[in-house]
Coordinates of C-alpha atoms and ligand atoms in Angstrom, one line a residue:
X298 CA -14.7 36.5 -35.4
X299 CA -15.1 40.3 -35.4
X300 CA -18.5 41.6 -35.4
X301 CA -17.7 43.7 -38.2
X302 CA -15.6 41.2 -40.9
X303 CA -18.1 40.6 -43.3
X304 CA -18.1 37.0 -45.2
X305 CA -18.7 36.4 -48.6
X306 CA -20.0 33.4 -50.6
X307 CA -17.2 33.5 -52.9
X308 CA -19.7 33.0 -56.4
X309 CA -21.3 35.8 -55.2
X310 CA -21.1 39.3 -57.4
X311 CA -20.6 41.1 -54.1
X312 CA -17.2 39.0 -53.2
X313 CA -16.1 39.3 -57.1
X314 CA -16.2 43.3 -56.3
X315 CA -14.8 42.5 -53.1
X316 CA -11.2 44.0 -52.6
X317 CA -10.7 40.7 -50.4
X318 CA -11.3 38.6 -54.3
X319 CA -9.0 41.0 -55.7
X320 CA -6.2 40.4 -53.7
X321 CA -6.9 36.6 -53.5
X322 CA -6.5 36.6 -57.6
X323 CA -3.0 38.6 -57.3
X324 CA -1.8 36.2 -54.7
X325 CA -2.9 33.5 -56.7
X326 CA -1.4 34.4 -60.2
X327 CA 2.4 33.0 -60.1
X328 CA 0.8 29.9 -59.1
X329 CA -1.4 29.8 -62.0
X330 CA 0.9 30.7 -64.8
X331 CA 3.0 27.4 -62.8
X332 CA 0.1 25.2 -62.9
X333 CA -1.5 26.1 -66.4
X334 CA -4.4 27.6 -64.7
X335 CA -4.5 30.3 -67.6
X336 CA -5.8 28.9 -70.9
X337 CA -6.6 30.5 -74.8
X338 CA -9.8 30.8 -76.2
X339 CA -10.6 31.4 -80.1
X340 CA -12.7 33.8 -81.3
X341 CA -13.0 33.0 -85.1
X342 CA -12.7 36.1 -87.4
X343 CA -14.5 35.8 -90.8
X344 CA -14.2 37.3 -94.1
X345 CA -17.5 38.6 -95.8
X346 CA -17.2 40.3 -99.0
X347 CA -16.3 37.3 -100.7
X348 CA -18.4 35.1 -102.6
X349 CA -18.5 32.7 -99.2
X350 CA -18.6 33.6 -95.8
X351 CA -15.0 32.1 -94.9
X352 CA -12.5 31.9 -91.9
X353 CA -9.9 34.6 -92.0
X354 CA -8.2 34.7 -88.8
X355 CA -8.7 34.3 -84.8
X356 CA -8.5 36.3 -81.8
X357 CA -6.8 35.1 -78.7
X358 CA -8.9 35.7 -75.7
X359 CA -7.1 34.2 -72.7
X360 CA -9.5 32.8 -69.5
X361 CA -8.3 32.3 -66.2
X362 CA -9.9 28.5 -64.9
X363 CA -9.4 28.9 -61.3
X364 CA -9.5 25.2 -59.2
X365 CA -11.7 27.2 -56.7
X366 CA -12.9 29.7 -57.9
X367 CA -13.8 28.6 -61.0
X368 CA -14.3 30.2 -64.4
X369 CA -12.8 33.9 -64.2
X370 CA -13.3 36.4 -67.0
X371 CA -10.6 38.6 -68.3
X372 CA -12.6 41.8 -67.2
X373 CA -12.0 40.4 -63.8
X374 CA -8.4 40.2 -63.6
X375 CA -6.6 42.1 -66.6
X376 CA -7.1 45.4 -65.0
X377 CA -5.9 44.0 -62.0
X378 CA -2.4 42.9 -63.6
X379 CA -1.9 45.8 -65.2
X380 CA -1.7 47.5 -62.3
X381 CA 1.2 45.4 -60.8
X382 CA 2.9 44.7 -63.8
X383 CA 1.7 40.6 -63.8
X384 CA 0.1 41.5 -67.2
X385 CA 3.7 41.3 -68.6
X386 CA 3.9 38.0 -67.8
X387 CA 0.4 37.0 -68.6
X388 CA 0.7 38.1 -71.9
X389 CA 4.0 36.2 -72.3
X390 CA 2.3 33.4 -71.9
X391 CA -1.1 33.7 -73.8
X392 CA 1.2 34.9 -76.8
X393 CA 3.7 31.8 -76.4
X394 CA 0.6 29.4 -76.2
X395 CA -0.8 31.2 -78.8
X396 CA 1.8 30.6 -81.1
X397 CA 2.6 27.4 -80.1
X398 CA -1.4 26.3 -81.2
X399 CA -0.7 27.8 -84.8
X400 CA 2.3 26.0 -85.0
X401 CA 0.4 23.0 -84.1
X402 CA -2.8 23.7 -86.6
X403 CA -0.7 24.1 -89.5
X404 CA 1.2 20.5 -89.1
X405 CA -2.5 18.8 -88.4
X406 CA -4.3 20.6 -91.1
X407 CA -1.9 22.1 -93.2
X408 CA -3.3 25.8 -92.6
X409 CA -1.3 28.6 -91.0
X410 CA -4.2 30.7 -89.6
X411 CA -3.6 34.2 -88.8
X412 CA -4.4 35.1 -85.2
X413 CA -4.5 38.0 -83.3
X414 CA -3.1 38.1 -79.8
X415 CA -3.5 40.7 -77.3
X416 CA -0.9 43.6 -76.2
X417 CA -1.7 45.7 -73.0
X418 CA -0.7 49.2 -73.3
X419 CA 1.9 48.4 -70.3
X420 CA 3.5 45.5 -72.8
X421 CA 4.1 48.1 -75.3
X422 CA 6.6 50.2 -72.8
X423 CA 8.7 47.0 -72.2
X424 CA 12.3 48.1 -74.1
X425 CA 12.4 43.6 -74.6
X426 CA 9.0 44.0 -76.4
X427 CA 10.2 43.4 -79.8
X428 CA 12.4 40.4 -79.3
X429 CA 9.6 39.1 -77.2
X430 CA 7.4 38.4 -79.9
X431 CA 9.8 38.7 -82.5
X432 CA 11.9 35.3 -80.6
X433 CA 8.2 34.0 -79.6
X434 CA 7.6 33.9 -83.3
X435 CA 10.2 32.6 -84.2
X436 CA 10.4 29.8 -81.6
X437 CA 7.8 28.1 -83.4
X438 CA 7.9 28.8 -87.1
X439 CA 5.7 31.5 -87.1
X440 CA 6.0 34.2 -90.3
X441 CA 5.6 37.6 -88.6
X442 CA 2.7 39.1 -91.5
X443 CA 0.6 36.2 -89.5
X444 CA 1.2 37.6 -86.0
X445 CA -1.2 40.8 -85.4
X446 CA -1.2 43.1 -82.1
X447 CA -4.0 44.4 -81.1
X448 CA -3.3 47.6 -79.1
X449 CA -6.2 49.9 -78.1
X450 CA -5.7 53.5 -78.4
X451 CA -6.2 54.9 -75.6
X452 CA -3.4 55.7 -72.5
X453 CA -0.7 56.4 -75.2
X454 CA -1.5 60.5 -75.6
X455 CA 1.9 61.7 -73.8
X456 CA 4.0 58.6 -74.9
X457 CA 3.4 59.0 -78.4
X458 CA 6.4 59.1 -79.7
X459 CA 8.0 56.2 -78.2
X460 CA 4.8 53.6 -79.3
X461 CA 5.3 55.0 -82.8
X462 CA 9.0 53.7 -83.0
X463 CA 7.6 50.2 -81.2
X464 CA 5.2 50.0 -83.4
X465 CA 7.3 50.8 -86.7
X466 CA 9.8 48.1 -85.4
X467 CA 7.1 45.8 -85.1
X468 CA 6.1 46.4 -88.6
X469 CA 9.2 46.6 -90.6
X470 CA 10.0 42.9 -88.9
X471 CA 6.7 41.9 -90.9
X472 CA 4.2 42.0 -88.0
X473 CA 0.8 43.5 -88.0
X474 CA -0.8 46.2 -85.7
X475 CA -4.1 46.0 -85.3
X476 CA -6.0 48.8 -83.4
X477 CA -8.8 47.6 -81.1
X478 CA -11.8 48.6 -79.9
X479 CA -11.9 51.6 -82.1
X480 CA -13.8 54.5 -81.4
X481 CA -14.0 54.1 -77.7
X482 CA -10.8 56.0 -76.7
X483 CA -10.2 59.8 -76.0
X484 CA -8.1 60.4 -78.4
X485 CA -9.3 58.2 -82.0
X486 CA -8.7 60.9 -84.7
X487 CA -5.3 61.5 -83.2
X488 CA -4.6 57.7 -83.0
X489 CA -5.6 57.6 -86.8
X490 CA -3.2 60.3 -87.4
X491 CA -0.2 59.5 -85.5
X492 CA -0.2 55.5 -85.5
X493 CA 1.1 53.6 -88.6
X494 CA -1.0 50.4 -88.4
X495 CA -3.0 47.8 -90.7
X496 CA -6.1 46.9 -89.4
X497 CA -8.9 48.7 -87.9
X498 CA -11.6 47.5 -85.6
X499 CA -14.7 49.4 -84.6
X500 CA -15.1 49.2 -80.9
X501 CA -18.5 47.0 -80.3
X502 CA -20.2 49.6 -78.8
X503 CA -21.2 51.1 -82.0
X504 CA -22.2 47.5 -83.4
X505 CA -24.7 47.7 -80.8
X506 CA -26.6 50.7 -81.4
X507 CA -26.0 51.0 -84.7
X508 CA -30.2 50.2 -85.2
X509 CA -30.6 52.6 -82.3
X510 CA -29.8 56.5 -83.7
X511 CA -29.1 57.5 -86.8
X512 CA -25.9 58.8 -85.6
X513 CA -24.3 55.7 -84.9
X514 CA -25.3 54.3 -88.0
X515 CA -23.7 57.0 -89.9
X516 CA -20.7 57.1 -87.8
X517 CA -20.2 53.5 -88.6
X518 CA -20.1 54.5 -92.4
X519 CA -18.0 57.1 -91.7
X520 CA -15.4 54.5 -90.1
X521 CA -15.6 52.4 -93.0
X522 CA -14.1 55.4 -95.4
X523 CA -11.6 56.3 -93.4
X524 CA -10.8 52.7 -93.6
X525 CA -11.0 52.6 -97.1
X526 CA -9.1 56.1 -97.5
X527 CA -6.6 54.6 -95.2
X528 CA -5.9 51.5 -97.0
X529 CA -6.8 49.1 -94.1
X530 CA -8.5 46.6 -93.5
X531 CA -12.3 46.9 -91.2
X532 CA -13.1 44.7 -88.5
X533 CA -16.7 45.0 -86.6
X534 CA -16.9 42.9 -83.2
X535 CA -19.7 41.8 -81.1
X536 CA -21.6 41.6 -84.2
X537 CA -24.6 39.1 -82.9
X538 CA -28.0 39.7 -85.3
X539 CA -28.0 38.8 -88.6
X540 CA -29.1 42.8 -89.8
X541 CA -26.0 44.2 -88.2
X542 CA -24.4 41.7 -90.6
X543 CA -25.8 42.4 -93.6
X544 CA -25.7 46.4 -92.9
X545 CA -21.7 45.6 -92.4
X546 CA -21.3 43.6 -95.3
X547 CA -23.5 46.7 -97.1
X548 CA -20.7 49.4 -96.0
X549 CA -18.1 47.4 -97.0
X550 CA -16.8 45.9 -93.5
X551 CA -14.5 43.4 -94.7
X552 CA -14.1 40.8 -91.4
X553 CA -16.5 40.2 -89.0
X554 CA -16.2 38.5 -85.5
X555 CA -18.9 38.1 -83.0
X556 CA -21.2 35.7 -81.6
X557 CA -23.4 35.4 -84.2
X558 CA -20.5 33.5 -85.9
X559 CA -19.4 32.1 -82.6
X560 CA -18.5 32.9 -79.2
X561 CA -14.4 32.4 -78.2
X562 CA -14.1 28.5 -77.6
X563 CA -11.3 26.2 -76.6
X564 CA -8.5 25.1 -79.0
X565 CA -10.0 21.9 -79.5
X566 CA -13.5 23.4 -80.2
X567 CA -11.7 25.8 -82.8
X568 CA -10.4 23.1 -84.6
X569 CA -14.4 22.4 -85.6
X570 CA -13.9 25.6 -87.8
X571 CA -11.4 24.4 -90.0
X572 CA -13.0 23.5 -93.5
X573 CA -15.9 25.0 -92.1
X574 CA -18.7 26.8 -94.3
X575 CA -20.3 29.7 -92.6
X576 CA -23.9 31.3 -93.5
Ligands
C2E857 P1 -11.3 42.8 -76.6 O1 -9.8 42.5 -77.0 O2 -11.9 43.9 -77.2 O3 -12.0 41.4 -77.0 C1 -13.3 41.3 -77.4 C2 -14.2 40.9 -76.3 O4 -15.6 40.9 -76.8 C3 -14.0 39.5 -75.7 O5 -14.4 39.5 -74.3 C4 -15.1 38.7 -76.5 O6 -15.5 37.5 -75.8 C5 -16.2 39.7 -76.5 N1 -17.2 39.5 -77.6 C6 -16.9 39.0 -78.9 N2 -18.0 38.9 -79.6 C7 -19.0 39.4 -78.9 C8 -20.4 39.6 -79.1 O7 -21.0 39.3 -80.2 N3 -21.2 40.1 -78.1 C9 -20.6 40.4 -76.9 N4 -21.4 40.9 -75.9 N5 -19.3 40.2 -76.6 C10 -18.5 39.7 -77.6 P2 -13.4 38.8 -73.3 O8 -12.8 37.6 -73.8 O9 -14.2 38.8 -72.0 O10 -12.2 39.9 -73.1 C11 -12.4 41.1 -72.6 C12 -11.2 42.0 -72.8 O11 -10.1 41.5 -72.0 C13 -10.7 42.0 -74.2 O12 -11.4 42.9 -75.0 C14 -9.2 42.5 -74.0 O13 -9.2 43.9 -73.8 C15 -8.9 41.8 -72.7 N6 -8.2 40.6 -72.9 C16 -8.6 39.3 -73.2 N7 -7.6 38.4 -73.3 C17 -6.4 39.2 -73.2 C18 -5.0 38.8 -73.2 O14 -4.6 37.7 -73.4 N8 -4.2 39.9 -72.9 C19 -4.6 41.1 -72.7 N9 -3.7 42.1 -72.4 N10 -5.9 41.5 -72.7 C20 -6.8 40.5 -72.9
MG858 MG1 -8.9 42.4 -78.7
MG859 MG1 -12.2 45.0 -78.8
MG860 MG1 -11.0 45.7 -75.1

């Protein structure tokens, strides 16, 4: 052993920085995708200007459960596979589970929920994109208007005009674009202008200091007319206390996800949801 090699205890923060843990995970990932290492979570998405709180739809959140190294979050390892291009097949994967888990909900409970899945901005410059998801779909009776992408908005500003026609293809076959994590890119207002899409989500950011400045809150009002003015539909995230709820709900949010509802769980934990009353 060299005097300088440096070990890590591979729990530690320090390693999970580490370039070392970095390459381990991209040597590890064809493996992984092999041996089902990957799995989906559910986020549950939920309705509030109803008369009930109710379920309206899911997010997909996949989690990466390594035999060694244990529980890996997304942060960890999605940047990472976009780098080399393994996100492409990651995503393949997440979105065929995905669908195949709908598929399976609505023969046990008769419900076809809607559930969002997530698209990486290096997905969308796939030319096979659309028959992806469109054959992914319909591998496993899924309708298409049940199907929504969430793309963020930033990293498209000199590819513009090729993610409009993806994303206009992906409509006119039914499916829905959702954009995430509003608010947080460079280039919002010109995503808003330029992007055809149907749902909006304010980045969680703003969720969180909302009670903070006066801006923010006012800025999150501001979201929800454009919302309204564009004809889609609101999503807040990482809503947690019950005031940012009820301040939503006041400025017309219409969905909410977050873990004041619930954090992402297993399929099998979902399925609790189902029937469910929430307060
Ligand atoms: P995102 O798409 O914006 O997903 C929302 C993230 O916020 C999730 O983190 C979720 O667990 C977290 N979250 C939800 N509610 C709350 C809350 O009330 N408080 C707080 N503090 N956090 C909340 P997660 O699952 O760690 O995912 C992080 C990011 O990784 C996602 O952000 C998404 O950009 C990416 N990601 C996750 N799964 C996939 C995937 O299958 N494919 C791709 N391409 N990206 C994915
Ligand atoms: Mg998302
Ligand atoms: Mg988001
Ligand atoms: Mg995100």
């Amino acid at each position: 052993r060299s005097a300088n090699t440096k070990f890590y205890n591979i729990y530690s923060e320090d390693y999970q920085k580490n370039q070392l843990f970095k390459e381990r995970l991209n040597y590890d990932f064809l493996k992984a995708i092999e041996n089902h290492e990957f799995c989906v979570y559910f986020q549950p998405k939920i309705s509030i200007q109803g008369d009930n709180y109710k379920l309206s739809s899911a997010e997909a959140l996949v989690r990466w459960i390594h035999p060694e190294l244990g529980f890996i979050s997304p942060g960890m390892f999605i940047p990472l596979f976009e780098e080399n291009g393994n996100i492409k097949i990651l995503d393949q994967y997440v979105w065929r589970e995905t669908a195949r888990k709908m598929r399976e909900w609505y023969l046990k409970y008769n419900i076809m929920l809607p559930v969002s899945i997530n698209v990486s901005r290096i997905d969308m410059f796939d030319p096979k994109i659309v028959d992806i998801i469109t054959s992914i779909a319909k591998e496993n009776e899924i309708d298409p208007k049940d199907l929504y992408l969430e793309i963020t908005e930033s990293g498209y500003n000199n590819e513009t005009s090729q993610i409009i026609g993806i994303i206009d293809e992906l409509r006119s076959k039914g499916f829905k674009i959702e954009i995430d994590d509003f608010g947080s890119g460079y280039s919002s207002l010109n995503t808003l202008a330029t992007l055809s899409f149907d749902v909006l989500k304010l980045d969680m950011k703003f969720v969180k200091d909302m009670f903070k400045n006066d801006k923010t809150l006012k800025m999150v009002g501001i979201v929800s007319d454009i919302a309204k003015y564009l004809n889609v539909k609101l999503i807040a995230e990482g809503v947690e206390e019950k005031n940012q709820l009820e301040k939503l709900k006041e400025l017309k949010y219409d969905i909410i996800q977050g873990y004041y509802f619930s954090k992402p769980v297993s399929s099998t934990e979902f399925e609790k949801f189902f029937g469910k009353e929430f307060k």
